[in-house]
Coordinates of C-alpha atoms in Angstrom, one line a residue:
M1 CA 0.0 0.0 0.0
I2 CA 1.3 3.4 -0.9
A3 CA 1.7 5.8 1.9
R4 CA -0.6 8.8 2.0
P5 CA 2.2 11.4 1.8
R6 CA 3.4 9.8 -1.4
L7 CA -0.1 9.9 -3.0
V8 CA -0.4 13.6 -2.1
A9 CA 3.0 14.3 -3.8
L10 CA 2.0 12.3 -6.9
R11 CA -1.3 14.2 -7.1
H12 CA 0.6 17.5 -7.0
R13 CA 2.9 16.4 -9.9
L14 CA 0.0 15.1 -12.2
L15 CA -2.3 18.1 -11.7
P16 CA -0.3 20.6 -13.8
L17 CA 0.0 18.0 -16.6
L18 CA -3.8 17.4 -16.6
L19 CA -4.4 21.1 -16.7
V20 CA -2.1 21.4 -19.7
L21 CA -3.9 18.5 -21.5
L22 CA -7.3 20.0 -20.8
A23 CA -6.2 23.3 -22.3
V24 CA -4.5 21.8 -25.3
L25 CA -7.0 19.1 -26.4
P26 CA -10.1 21.4 -26.8
A27 CA -8.0 24.0 -28.7
A28 CA -6.7 21.2 -31.0
A29 CA -10.3 19.9 -31.5
R30 CA -11.5 23.4 -32.2
G31 CA -8.7 24.0 -34.7
Q32 CA -9.4 20.7 -36.5
A33 CA -13.2 21.5 -36.7
D34 CA -12.5 25.0 -38.1
S35 CA -10.0 23.7 -40.7
V36 CA -11.9 22.6 -43.9
I37 CA -9.6 21.4 -46.7
V38 CA -10.6 22.6 -50.1
V39 CA -10.0 19.9 -52.7
G40 CA -10.2 21.0 -56.3
G41 CA -10.9 19.0 -59.5
D42 CA -12.0 19.2 -63.2
R43 CA -15.8 19.7 -63.5
Y44 CA -15.9 17.6 -66.7
H45 CA -13.3 14.9 -66.7
P46 CA -15.2 11.6 -66.5
P47 CA -14.8 9.0 -65.2
Y48 CA -12.2 10.6 -62.9
E49 CA -14.2 13.6 -61.7
F50 CA -17.3 15.5 -63.0
L51 CA -20.5 17.1 -61.9
D52 CA -23.5 14.7 -62.1
D53 CA -27.0 15.5 -63.2
Q54 CA -27.8 17.1 -59.9
G55 CA -24.7 19.3 -60.1
Q56 CA -22.9 17.3 -57.4
P57 CA -19.2 16.1 -57.6
A58 CA -18.9 12.5 -58.7
G59 CA -16.3 10.1 -60.1
Y60 CA -13.3 8.0 -59.2
N61 CA -11.3 10.9 -57.7
V62 CA -14.3 12.2 -55.7
E63 CA -15.1 8.9 -54.1
L64 CA -11.4 8.3 -53.3
T65 CA -11.1 11.7 -51.7
R66 CA -14.1 11.1 -49.5
A67 CA -12.8 7.7 -48.5
I68 CA -9.4 9.2 -47.5
A69 CA -11.2 12.0 -45.5
E70 CA -13.2 9.4 -43.7
V71 CA -10.2 7.2 -42.6
M72 CA -8.1 10.2 -41.7
G73 CA -10.8 12.2 -39.9
L74 CA -10.5 15.1 -42.3
E75 CA -13.2 17.6 -43.3
V76 CA -13.0 18.4 -47.0
R77 CA -15.0 20.5 -49.4
I78 CA -14.7 19.4 -53.0
E79 CA -14.9 22.2 -55.6
L80 CA -15.0 21.3 -59.3
A81 CA -14.4 23.9 -62.1
T82 CA -12.6 24.1 -65.4
W83 CA -9.1 22.6 -65.2
S84 CA -7.3 25.9 -65.8
E85 CA -9.4 27.6 -63.0
V86 CA -8.6 24.9 -60.4
R87 CA -5.0 24.9 -61.3
R88 CA -4.8 28.7 -60.8
G89 CA -6.7 28.2 -57.6
L90 CA -4.0 25.8 -56.3
E91 CA -1.3 28.2 -57.3
S92 CA -3.0 31.2 -55.6
G93 CA -3.8 29.2 -52.4
E94 CA -7.6 29.3 -52.8
I95 CA -7.5 25.5 -53.2
D96 CA -5.4 23.4 -50.8
I97 CA -5.0 20.2 -52.9
L98 CA -5.9 18.8 -56.3
Q99 CA -7.3 15.3 -56.2
G100 CA -6.0 14.3 -59.7
M101 CA -2.9 15.8 -61.5
S102 CA -0.5 14.2 -64.0
F103 CA 3.1 14.1 -62.8
S104 CA 6.0 15.7 -64.8
E105 CA 9.5 16.9 -63.8
A106 CA 8.6 20.4 -65.0
R107 CA 5.6 20.5 -62.6
T108 CA 7.7 19.6 -59.6
E109 CA 9.1 23.1 -59.6
A110 CA 5.7 24.4 -58.5
F111 CA 3.9 21.4 -57.0
D112 CA 4.5 18.4 -54.7
F113 CA 3.0 15.1 -55.6
A114 CA 1.7 12.1 -53.6
P115 CA 2.3 8.5 -54.7
P116 CA 0.0 8.0 -57.8
H117 CA -3.4 6.4 -57.4
A118 CA -3.8 5.8 -61.2
I119 CA -1.8 5.6 -64.4
V120 CA -3.2 7.8 -67.2
H121 CA -2.6 7.1 -70.8
Q122 CA -2.5 10.1 -73.1
S123 CA -3.7 9.3 -76.7
I124 CA -3.8 10.9 -80.0
F125 CA -7.3 10.9 -81.4
A126 CA -8.2 11.5 -85.1
R127 CA -11.3 11.3 -87.4
R128 CA -11.9 8.0 -89.1
G129 CA -10.0 7.8 -92.4
T130 CA -7.2 10.0 -91.2
P131 CA -3.7 8.5 -91.8
P132 CA -2.3 6.9 -88.6
V133 CA 0.6 8.4 -86.7
E134 CA 3.1 6.7 -84.3
S135 CA 4.4 9.7 -82.3
L136 CA 4.2 13.4 -81.7
E137 CA 6.9 13.9 -84.3
A138 CA 4.3 13.0 -87.0
L139 CA 2.1 15.9 -85.8
R140 CA 4.6 18.7 -86.9
G141 CA 2.8 21.4 -88.8
R142 CA -0.6 20.2 -87.6
E143 CA -3.3 21.8 -85.5
V144 CA -3.7 19.7 -82.3
I145 CA -6.5 20.2 -79.8
V146 CA -5.5 20.0 -76.1
Q147 CA -7.2 20.9 -72.8
R148 CA -6.0 24.3 -71.5
G149 CA -3.5 23.9 -68.7
D150 CA -3.5 20.0 -69.1
I151 CA -0.2 18.0 -69.0
M152 CA -0.2 17.7 -72.8
H153 CA -0.6 21.5 -73.2
D154 CA 2.4 21.9 -70.9
F155 CA 4.4 19.4 -72.9
L156 CA 3.8 21.0 -76.2
L157 CA 4.7 24.4 -74.9
D158 CA 7.9 23.0 -73.2
Q159 CA 9.1 20.9 -76.1
G160 CA 8.7 23.7 -78.6
L161 CA 7.6 21.3 -81.4
D162 CA 6.3 22.8 -84.6
I163 CA 2.7 21.9 -83.5
R164 CA 0.0 24.5 -83.2
P165 CA -2.0 23.8 -80.0
I166 CA -5.7 24.6 -80.1
T167 CA -6.9 24.9 -76.5
T168 CA -10.4 24.1 -75.0
D169 CA -11.8 24.1 -71.5
T170 CA -12.7 20.4 -71.4
H171 CA -11.9 17.1 -73.0
A172 CA -15.5 17.0 -74.3
D173 CA -15.0 20.3 -76.1
A174 CA -11.8 19.0 -77.7
L175 CA -13.5 15.8 -78.9
R176 CA -16.6 17.6 -80.2
S177 CA -14.4 20.0 -82.2
L178 CA -12.5 17.1 -83.7
A179 CA -15.7 15.2 -84.6
A180 CA -17.1 18.3 -86.2
G181 CA -14.2 18.4 -88.7
Q182 CA -12.3 21.2 -87.0
H183 CA -8.5 21.0 -86.8
D184 CA -6.4 17.8 -87.3
Y185 CA -5.9 15.8 -84.1
A186 CA -6.7 15.8 -80.4
L187 CA -4.2 15.0 -77.7
V188 CA -6.2 13.9 -74.6
A189 CA -6.4 11.4 -71.8
N190 CA -7.5 8.0 -73.2
L191 CA -10.1 6.8 -70.6
P192 CA -12.0 10.2 -70.4
A193 CA -11.9 10.3 -74.2
L194 CA -13.4 6.8 -74.5
Y195 CA -16.0 7.6 -71.8
L196 CA -17.0 10.9 -73.5
S197 CA -17.1 9.3 -77.0
Q198 CA -19.7 6.8 -75.8
E199 CA -21.7 9.4 -73.8
L200 CA -21.8 12.0 -76.6
G201 CA -22.2 9.5 -79.5
L202 CA -19.0 10.6 -81.3
T203 CA -18.6 7.6 -83.6
N204 CA -16.3 9.2 -86.2
I205 CA -13.2 9.6 -84.0
V206 CA -10.7 6.9 -82.9
P207 CA -7.4 6.7 -81.0
V208 CA -4.5 6.3 -83.4
A209 CA -1.5 6.3 -80.9
Q210 CA -0.6 6.3 -77.2
P211 CA 2.6 8.2 -76.8
F212 CA 2.6 8.8 -73.0
S213 CA 1.7 6.9 -69.8
L214 CA 1.8 9.3 -66.8
R215 CA 1.5 9.0 -63.1
Y216 CA -1.7 10.6 -61.8
G217 CA -2.4 11.5 -58.1
Y218 CA -2.8 14.2 -55.5
A219 CA -0.8 17.4 -55.8
V220 CA -0.3 20.4 -53.5
R221 CA 1.6 23.7 -53.7
R222 CA 5.3 23.1 -53.3
G223 CA 6.2 23.0 -49.6
N224 CA 2.8 21.9 -48.2
A225 CA 4.2 18.6 -47.1
D226 CA 2.0 18.1 -44.1
L227 CA -1.3 18.1 -46.0
L228 CA 0.2 15.9 -48.7
A229 CA 1.4 13.4 -46.1
Q230 CA -2.1 13.1 -44.6
F231 CA -3.5 12.2 -48.1
S232 CA -0.6 9.9 -48.8
E233 CA -1.2 8.0 -45.5
G234 CA -4.9 7.8 -46.2
L235 CA -4.3 6.4 -49.7
A236 CA -2.0 3.8 -48.2
I237 CA -4.6 2.8 -45.7
L238 CA -7.2 2.4 -48.5
R239 CA -4.8 0.3 -50.5
N240 CA -4.0 -2.0 -47.5
T241 CA -7.7 -2.6 -46.8
G242 CA -8.6 -3.2 -50.4
R243 CA -11.0 -0.3 -50.5
H244 CA -8.9 1.6 -53.1
Q245 CA -9.0 -1.3 -55.5
A246 CA -12.8 -1.5 -55.1
I247 CA -13.2 2.2 -55.9
Y248 CA -10.8 1.8 -58.9
D249 CA -12.6 -1.2 -60.3
K250 CA -16.0 0.5 -59.9
W251 CA -15.1 3.6 -61.9
L252 CA -12.1 2.6 -64.2
G253 CA -12.3 -1.1 -64.5
P254 CA -15.2 -1.3 -67.1
L255 CA -13.5 1.2 -69.4
E256 CA -10.0 -0.5 -69.1
Q257 CA -11.6 -3.8 -70.0
A258 CA -13.3 -2.1 -73.0
E259 CA -10.0 -1.0 -74.3
G260 CA -8.9 -4.6 -74.7
V261 CA -12.0 -6.0 -76.3
P262 CA -11.1 -8.4 -79.3
W263 CA -12.3 -6.6 -82.4
K264 CA -12.6 -9.9 -84.3
R265 CA -15.1 -11.2 -81.8
I266 CA -17.0 -7.9 -82.0
G267 CA -17.0 -8.2 -85.8
L268 CA -18.3 -11.7 -85.7
V269 CA -21.1 -10.8 -83.2
G270 CA -21.8 -7.7 -85.3
A271 CA -22.1 -9.8 -88.5
V272 CA -24.6 -12.1 -86.8
L273 CA -26.6 -9.2 -85.5
S274 CA -26.5 -7.5 -88.9
G275 CA -27.8 -10.7 -90.5
L276 CA -30.7 -10.9 -88.1
L277 CA -31.3 -7.1 -88.5
L278 CA -31.4 -7.5 -92.3
L279 CA -34.0 -10.3 -92.0
V280 CA -36.1 -8.1 -89.7
L281 CA -35.7 -5.1 -92.1
G282 CA -36.7 -7.3 -95.1
G283 CA -39.9 -8.3 -93.3
I284 CA -40.6 -4.7 -92.4
M285 CA -40.0 -3.6 -96.0
V286 CA -42.4 -6.2 -97.3
W287 CA -45.0 -5.2 -94.8
N288 CA -44.4 -1.5 -95.5
R289 CA -45.0 -2.0 -99.2
M290 CA -48.3 -3.8 -98.5
L291 CA -49.4 -1.0 -96.2
K292 CA -48.4 1.6 -98.8
R293 CA -50.5 -0.1 -101.5
Q294 CA -53.5 -0.3 -99.1
V295 CA -53.0 3.4 -98.1
A296 CA -52.7 4.4 -101.8
A297 CA -56.0 2.6 -102.7
H298 CA -57.8 4.2 -99.7
T299 CA -56.3 7.6 -100.6
E300 CA -57.6 7.4 -104.2
E301 CA -61.0 6.3 -103.0
L302 CA -61.1 9.2 -100.5
R303 CA -59.9 11.6 -103.2
Q304 CA -62.7 10.6 -105.5
R305 CA -65.3 10.9 -102.8
Q306 CA -63.8 14.3 -101.8
Q307 CA -64.2 15.6 -105.4
Q308 CA -67.8 14.4 -105.5
L309 CA -68.5 16.1 -102.2
I310 CA -66.9 19.4 -103.4
Q311 CA -68.9 19.3 -106.6
A312 CA -72.1 18.5 -104.8
D313 CA -71.5 21.2 -102.2
K314 CA -70.7 23.8 -104.9
M315 CA -73.8 22.8 -106.9
T316 CA -76.0 23.0 -103.9
S317 CA -74.7 26.4 -102.8
L318 CA -75.0 27.9 -106.3
G319 CA -78.4 26.3 -106.8
I320 CA -79.7 27.9 -103.6
L321 CA -78.1 31.2 -104.5
V322 CA -79.5 31.2 -108.1
S323 CA -83.0 30.1 -107.1
G324 CA -83.2 32.7 -104.4
V325 CA -82.0 35.7 -106.5
A326 CA -82.6 34.9 -110.1
H327 CA -86.3 35.7 -110.0
E328 CA -85.6 39.0 -108.2
I329 CA -82.9 40.0 -110.7
N330 CA -84.8 38.9 -113.8
N331 CA -88.0 40.9 -112.9
P332 CA -86.3 44.4 -112.8
S333 CA -83.9 43.5 -115.7
G334 CA -86.9 42.3 -117.8
L335 CA -88.7 45.6 -117.0
L336 CA -85.6 47.6 -118.1
L337 CA -85.3 45.5 -121.3
L338 CA -88.9 46.3 -122.1
N339 CA -88.9 50.0 -121.2
L340 CA -85.5 51.1 -122.4
P341 CA -86.2 50.6 -126.1
V342 CA -89.5 52.5 -125.7
L343 CA -87.7 55.4 -124.0
R344 CA -85.1 55.4 -126.8
D345 CA -87.9 55.6 -129.5
A346 CA -89.7 58.3 -127.5
Y347 CA -86.5 60.4 -127.4
D348 CA -86.0 59.9 -131.1
D349 CA -89.6 61.1 -131.7
A350 CA -89.2 64.1 -129.4
R351 CA -85.8 65.2 -130.7
P352 CA -87.1 67.2 -133.7
I353 CA -89.4 69.2 -131.4
L354 CA -86.5 69.9 -129.0
E355 CA -84.2 70.9 -131.9
A356 CA -86.9 73.4 -133.2
H357 CA -87.3 74.9 -129.8
Y358 CA -83.5 75.2 -129.5
R359 CA -83.2 77.0 -132.8
E360 CA -86.0 79.5 -132.0
H361 CA -85.3 80.2 -128.3
G362 CA -81.7 79.2 -127.8
D363 CA -80.2 76.8 -125.3
F364 CA -82.4 75.6 -122.4
S365 CA -82.0 73.2 -119.4
L366 CA -82.9 69.6 -119.7
G367 CA -82.4 67.3 -116.7
G368 CA -80.4 70.0 -115.0
L369 CA -77.9 70.2 -117.9
P370 CA -77.8 72.4 -121.1
Y371 CA -79.7 70.8 -124.0
S372 CA -76.8 71.4 -126.3
R373 CA -74.8 68.9 -124.2
M374 CA -77.7 66.5 -123.4
R375 CA -78.8 65.9 -127.0
D376 CA -75.4 64.2 -127.7
E377 CA -75.3 62.2 -124.4
I378 CA -78.8 60.9 -124.0
P379 CA -78.7 58.3 -126.9
P380 CA -75.4 56.7 -125.6
M381 CA -76.7 56.7 -122.1
L382 CA -79.8 54.8 -123.2
D383 CA -77.7 52.4 -125.3
E384 CA -75.3 51.7 -122.3
M385 CA -78.2 51.0 -119.9
L386 CA -79.7 48.6 -122.4
E387 CA -76.4 46.9 -122.9
G388 CA -75.8 46.6 -119.1
T389 CA -79.3 45.2 -118.6
Q390 CA -78.6 42.6 -121.4
R391 CA -75.3 41.7 -119.6
I392 CA -77.1 41.2 -116.3
K393 CA -79.4 38.8 -118.1
R394 CA -76.5 36.8 -119.6
I395 CA -74.7 36.6 -116.2
V396 CA -77.9 35.2 -114.6
G397 CA -78.3 32.7 -117.4
D398 CA -74.6 31.6 -117.0
L399 CA -75.1 31.2 -113.3
K400 CA -78.2 29.0 -113.9
D401 CA -76.3 26.9 -116.4
F402 CA -73.2 26.6 -114.1
A403 CA -75.2 25.6 -111.0
R404 CA -77.6 23.2 -112.9
Q405 CA -77.2 19.6 -111.7
D406 CA -76.0 17.8 -114.7
S407 CA -74.9 14.2 -115.4
R408 CA -71.3 13.2 -115.8
D409 CA -71.7 12.5 -119.5
L410 CA -68.9 13.8 -121.7
D411 CA -70.8 13.8 -125.0
D412 CA -71.5 17.5 -125.6
A413 CA -69.9 19.0 -128.6
L414 CA -68.2 22.1 -127.2
D415 CA -66.6 25.3 -128.5
L416 CA -63.7 26.1 -126.2
N417 CA -64.0 29.8 -127.0
Q418 CA -67.6 29.8 -125.7
V419 CA -66.6 27.9 -122.6
V420 CA -63.8 30.4 -121.8
G421 CA -66.1 33.4 -122.5
T422 CA -68.8 32.1 -120.1
A423 CA -66.2 31.4 -117.4
T424 CA -64.6 34.8 -117.6
R425 CA -68.0 36.5 -117.4
L426 CA -68.7 34.6 -114.1
V427 CA -65.5 35.8 -112.5
D428 CA -65.5 39.3 -114.1
N429 CA -65.7 41.0 -110.7
S430 CA -62.6 39.2 -109.4
I431 CA -60.7 40.1 -112.6
R432 CA -61.6 43.8 -112.3
Q433 CA -60.5 43.8 -108.6
A434 CA -57.1 42.1 -109.4
T435 CA -55.8 43.8 -112.6
D436 CA -56.3 46.6 -115.1
R437 CA -54.6 44.5 -117.8
F438 CA -56.8 41.6 -118.7
T439 CA -56.7 40.5 -122.3
T440 CA -58.2 37.7 -124.4
R441 CA -57.3 36.4 -127.8
Y442 CA -59.7 33.8 -129.3
A443 CA -58.6 31.8 -132.3
P444 CA -61.3 31.8 -135.0
D445 CA -63.0 28.6 -136.2
L446 CA -61.7 26.3 -133.5
P447 CA -62.8 22.7 -134.0
T448 CA -65.1 21.3 -131.4
V449 CA -64.2 19.1 -128.5
R450 CA -66.2 16.4 -126.8
G451 CA -67.0 16.9 -123.1
N452 CA -69.0 18.4 -120.3
T453 CA -69.5 22.2 -120.6
Q454 CA -70.1 22.8 -116.9
R455 CA -67.1 20.9 -115.7
L456 CA -64.8 22.6 -118.2
E457 CA -66.1 26.0 -117.1
Q458 CA -65.2 25.0 -113.6
V459 CA -61.6 24.3 -114.7
V460 CA -61.3 27.7 -116.5
I461 CA -62.7 29.5 -113.5
N462 CA -60.2 27.9 -111.2
L463 CA -57.3 28.8 -113.5
V464 CA -58.4 32.4 -113.9
L465 CA -59.0 32.9 -110.1
N466 CA -55.5 31.4 -109.4
A467 CA -54.0 33.9 -111.8
C468 CA -55.8 36.7 -110.1
Q469 CA -54.5 35.6 -106.7
A470 CA -51.0 35.4 -108.0
L471 CA -50.8 39.1 -109.0
E472 CA -49.2 41.5 -106.6
A473 CA -50.1 44.8 -108.3
R474 CA -52.9 46.1 -110.6
D475 CA -50.4 46.9 -113.4
Q476 CA -49.6 43.2 -113.7
G477 CA -51.6 41.5 -116.4
I478 CA -53.4 38.3 -117.2
R479 CA -53.7 36.9 -120.8
L480 CA -56.1 34.2 -122.1
S481 CA -55.5 32.8 -125.5
T482 CA -56.9 29.9 -127.5
R483 CA -55.4 28.1 -130.5
H484 CA -55.6 25.0 -132.6
D485 CA -52.6 22.6 -132.8
A486 CA -53.5 20.7 -136.0
A487 CA -50.5 18.4 -135.9
A488 CA -51.4 17.1 -132.4
R489 CA -55.2 17.4 -133.1
R490 CA -55.7 19.4 -130.0
V491 CA -57.2 22.8 -129.0
I492 CA -55.1 24.8 -126.5
L493 CA -56.0 27.3 -123.8
E494 CA -53.2 29.3 -122.2
V495 CA -53.7 31.3 -119.0
A496 CA -50.6 33.5 -118.4
D497 CA -50.1 35.8 -115.5
Q498 CA -47.3 38.2 -114.5
G499 CA -47.6 37.4 -110.8
R500 CA -45.2 36.1 -108.2
G501 CA -44.4 32.8 -109.8
I502 CA -44.0 29.3 -108.3
P503 CA -40.8 27.7 -106.9
A504 CA -39.4 24.8 -108.9
E505 CA -39.8 22.4 -106.0
A506 CA -43.5 23.1 -105.9
L507 CA -44.3 22.8 -109.6
N508 CA -44.6 19.0 -109.6
R509 CA -46.9 19.0 -106.6
L510 CA -49.5 21.6 -107.8
T511 CA -52.2 19.1 -108.5
D512 CA -51.6 17.0 -105.4
P513 CA -54.7 17.1 -103.1
F514 CA -54.4 19.6 -100.3
F515 CA -51.0 21.0 -101.5
T516 CA -51.1 24.8 -101.7
T517 CA -48.6 27.6 -101.5
R518 CA -51.3 30.0 -100.1
R519 CA -52.4 28.1 -97.0
E520 CA -51.7 31.3 -94.9
C521 CA -54.2 33.1 -97.1
G522 CA -56.9 30.5 -96.8
G523 CA -56.0 28.2 -99.7
T524 CA -57.1 24.6 -99.4
G525 CA -55.1 22.9 -102.2
L526 CA -58.2 21.5 -103.8
G527 CA -58.9 23.7 -106.8
L528 CA -56.1 22.5 -109.1
S529 CA -56.4 18.9 -107.8
V530 CA -60.1 18.8 -108.8
S531 CA -59.3 20.6 -112.1
A532 CA -56.6 18.1 -113.0
G533 CA -59.1 15.3 -112.4
I534 CA -61.7 16.9 -114.7
V535 CA -59.1 17.5 -117.5
H536 CA -58.0 13.9 -117.2
E537 CA -61.6 12.7 -117.6
H538 CA -61.7 14.6 -120.9
G539 CA -58.5 13.0 -122.1
G540 CA -56.7 16.3 -121.8
E541 CA -53.5 17.6 -120.1
L542 CA -52.7 20.4 -117.7
A543 CA -49.2 21.7 -117.8
F544 CA -47.5 24.5 -115.7
A545 CA -44.5 26.6 -116.5
S546 CA -43.2 29.1 -113.9
R547 CA -40.3 30.8 -112.2
P548 CA -40.3 32.9 -109.1
G549 CA -40.8 36.5 -110.1
D550 CA -41.6 35.7 -113.7
G551 CA -45.2 34.8 -113.5
T552 CA -46.9 31.5 -114.4
T553 CA -48.3 30.0 -117.7
V554 CA -50.9 27.2 -117.4
T555 CA -51.6 25.2 -120.6
L556 CA -54.8 23.3 -121.0
S557 CA -55.0 21.0 -124.0
L558 CA -58.0 18.9 -125.1
P559 CA -58.4 16.4 -127.9
V560 CA -60.3 17.6 -130.9
E561 CA -63.6 15.8 -131.6
P562 CA -63.2 13.1 -134.3
P563 CA -64.7 14.2 -137.6
S564 CA -68.1 12.8 -138.6
A565 CA -68.5 10.3 -141.4
S566 CA -69.7 13.0 -143.8
Q567 CA -66.7 15.2 -143.0
R568 CA -64.4 12.3 -143.6
K569 CA -65.8 11.7 -147.1
R570 CA -65.2 15.3 -148.2
P571 CA -62.5 15.6 -150.9

């Protein structure tokens, strides 16, 4: 048993030591808690380090850093940015340590390196078909893309080779530029390049040489040995426990295995898959052709029904219009036709009396104007009113004929000049609103054609209205002309306008159902489609000639009616 005096003496000796420990340990703990180590890395250097879809650091380097911080009791904050930015941050002291930096003797002047945790192969990438190279010497005089501040950028600058470096912020930018046909080669890390090529779908670039294999690990500013020692010790612990290998295999193992895949085996598998794919595609093509035929048949059937509906709707609308207003128009026009000739005869009878009064008493007022002026104007006024009334009667008659429900027989003997004249009278108002230069030239003694008057009038109306709509100013003209092509035994109608014209790519589609160049103005793409069908029924042809800015000429040709037996016997 220890004597009490000795216990008292031991207590007096230990008490100062305990006080010192109590003062030091909390301060050390507080200092450790307040010291956060800033670890920098490249924001887009997969699979080593990158920002994931949520904007958080991820990758082999990031997981390795967190594991070291865990075993060493360190508090770290990982910051990822462009490589040139984090490198400047390390040099300025804003960043304490980089979690991945390739080693070179030149870099040891500014940085200290831990034992490497990976070996990085630097590769020369080129577009497919580019001649292969074996070393950097073969790149003299070429434009080579490198990441700004990367080890390969440093190397090219230090060696002074006749190579023009083109710098980018990331490996991805370098590969995209090369794949887009810019510059000659890219000098980048192999695993990130393979990873990014798969992720970005860059199938036209391949590695053509691997000139360097470099140690890759943690780096600090030169002289910061204490921090570097902590990370080196943590890395050694992870290696001894097998955790480093697990992290390495998780992130880098699959890509390293992919580098060594036997291409012959891939080619064999690809050939088998290609054969199966060809069989499937063949079946799809056969099925697709069958579907196309069925769709074409249904489309033709729908087109025919559509034309019938359009014609029926037009006939119904015009029939209602004509039946509703024809009687109201014919009554006053009939009254005018009856009374105007009587008024003209009455004026002719009264004119000698008026002339005698004029000679005896001088000029006098008639209808608010001097008689000397009115005596020459009244007869033309009466004639013009009579002619206008007769024109109203003709238009109403043309509307009745156009709206009359007729059969689809094509047996009428037609004069194309009369068909064109009737059609232009029906759209006279549209013509007057569109142009001041509308001209017609009818060939005399045209032979007759066999067909349906009403349906051919519909074709001419569509062509004239389209010409009106193509004009951009009233001084642009429209010309209608007919002629006889005796050699081809056809009669021809040409409708030429001086409008905006039609692009070449649209000319072959003008008669397609629902195709129109005026959809924004309300066009439906049915007028020319229906017209082409009518012309085809008559054995005729509809041709278009146009260039943008030079107007359009539409040529309608119809076969001449065969001569009768009596005509054939004439000498």
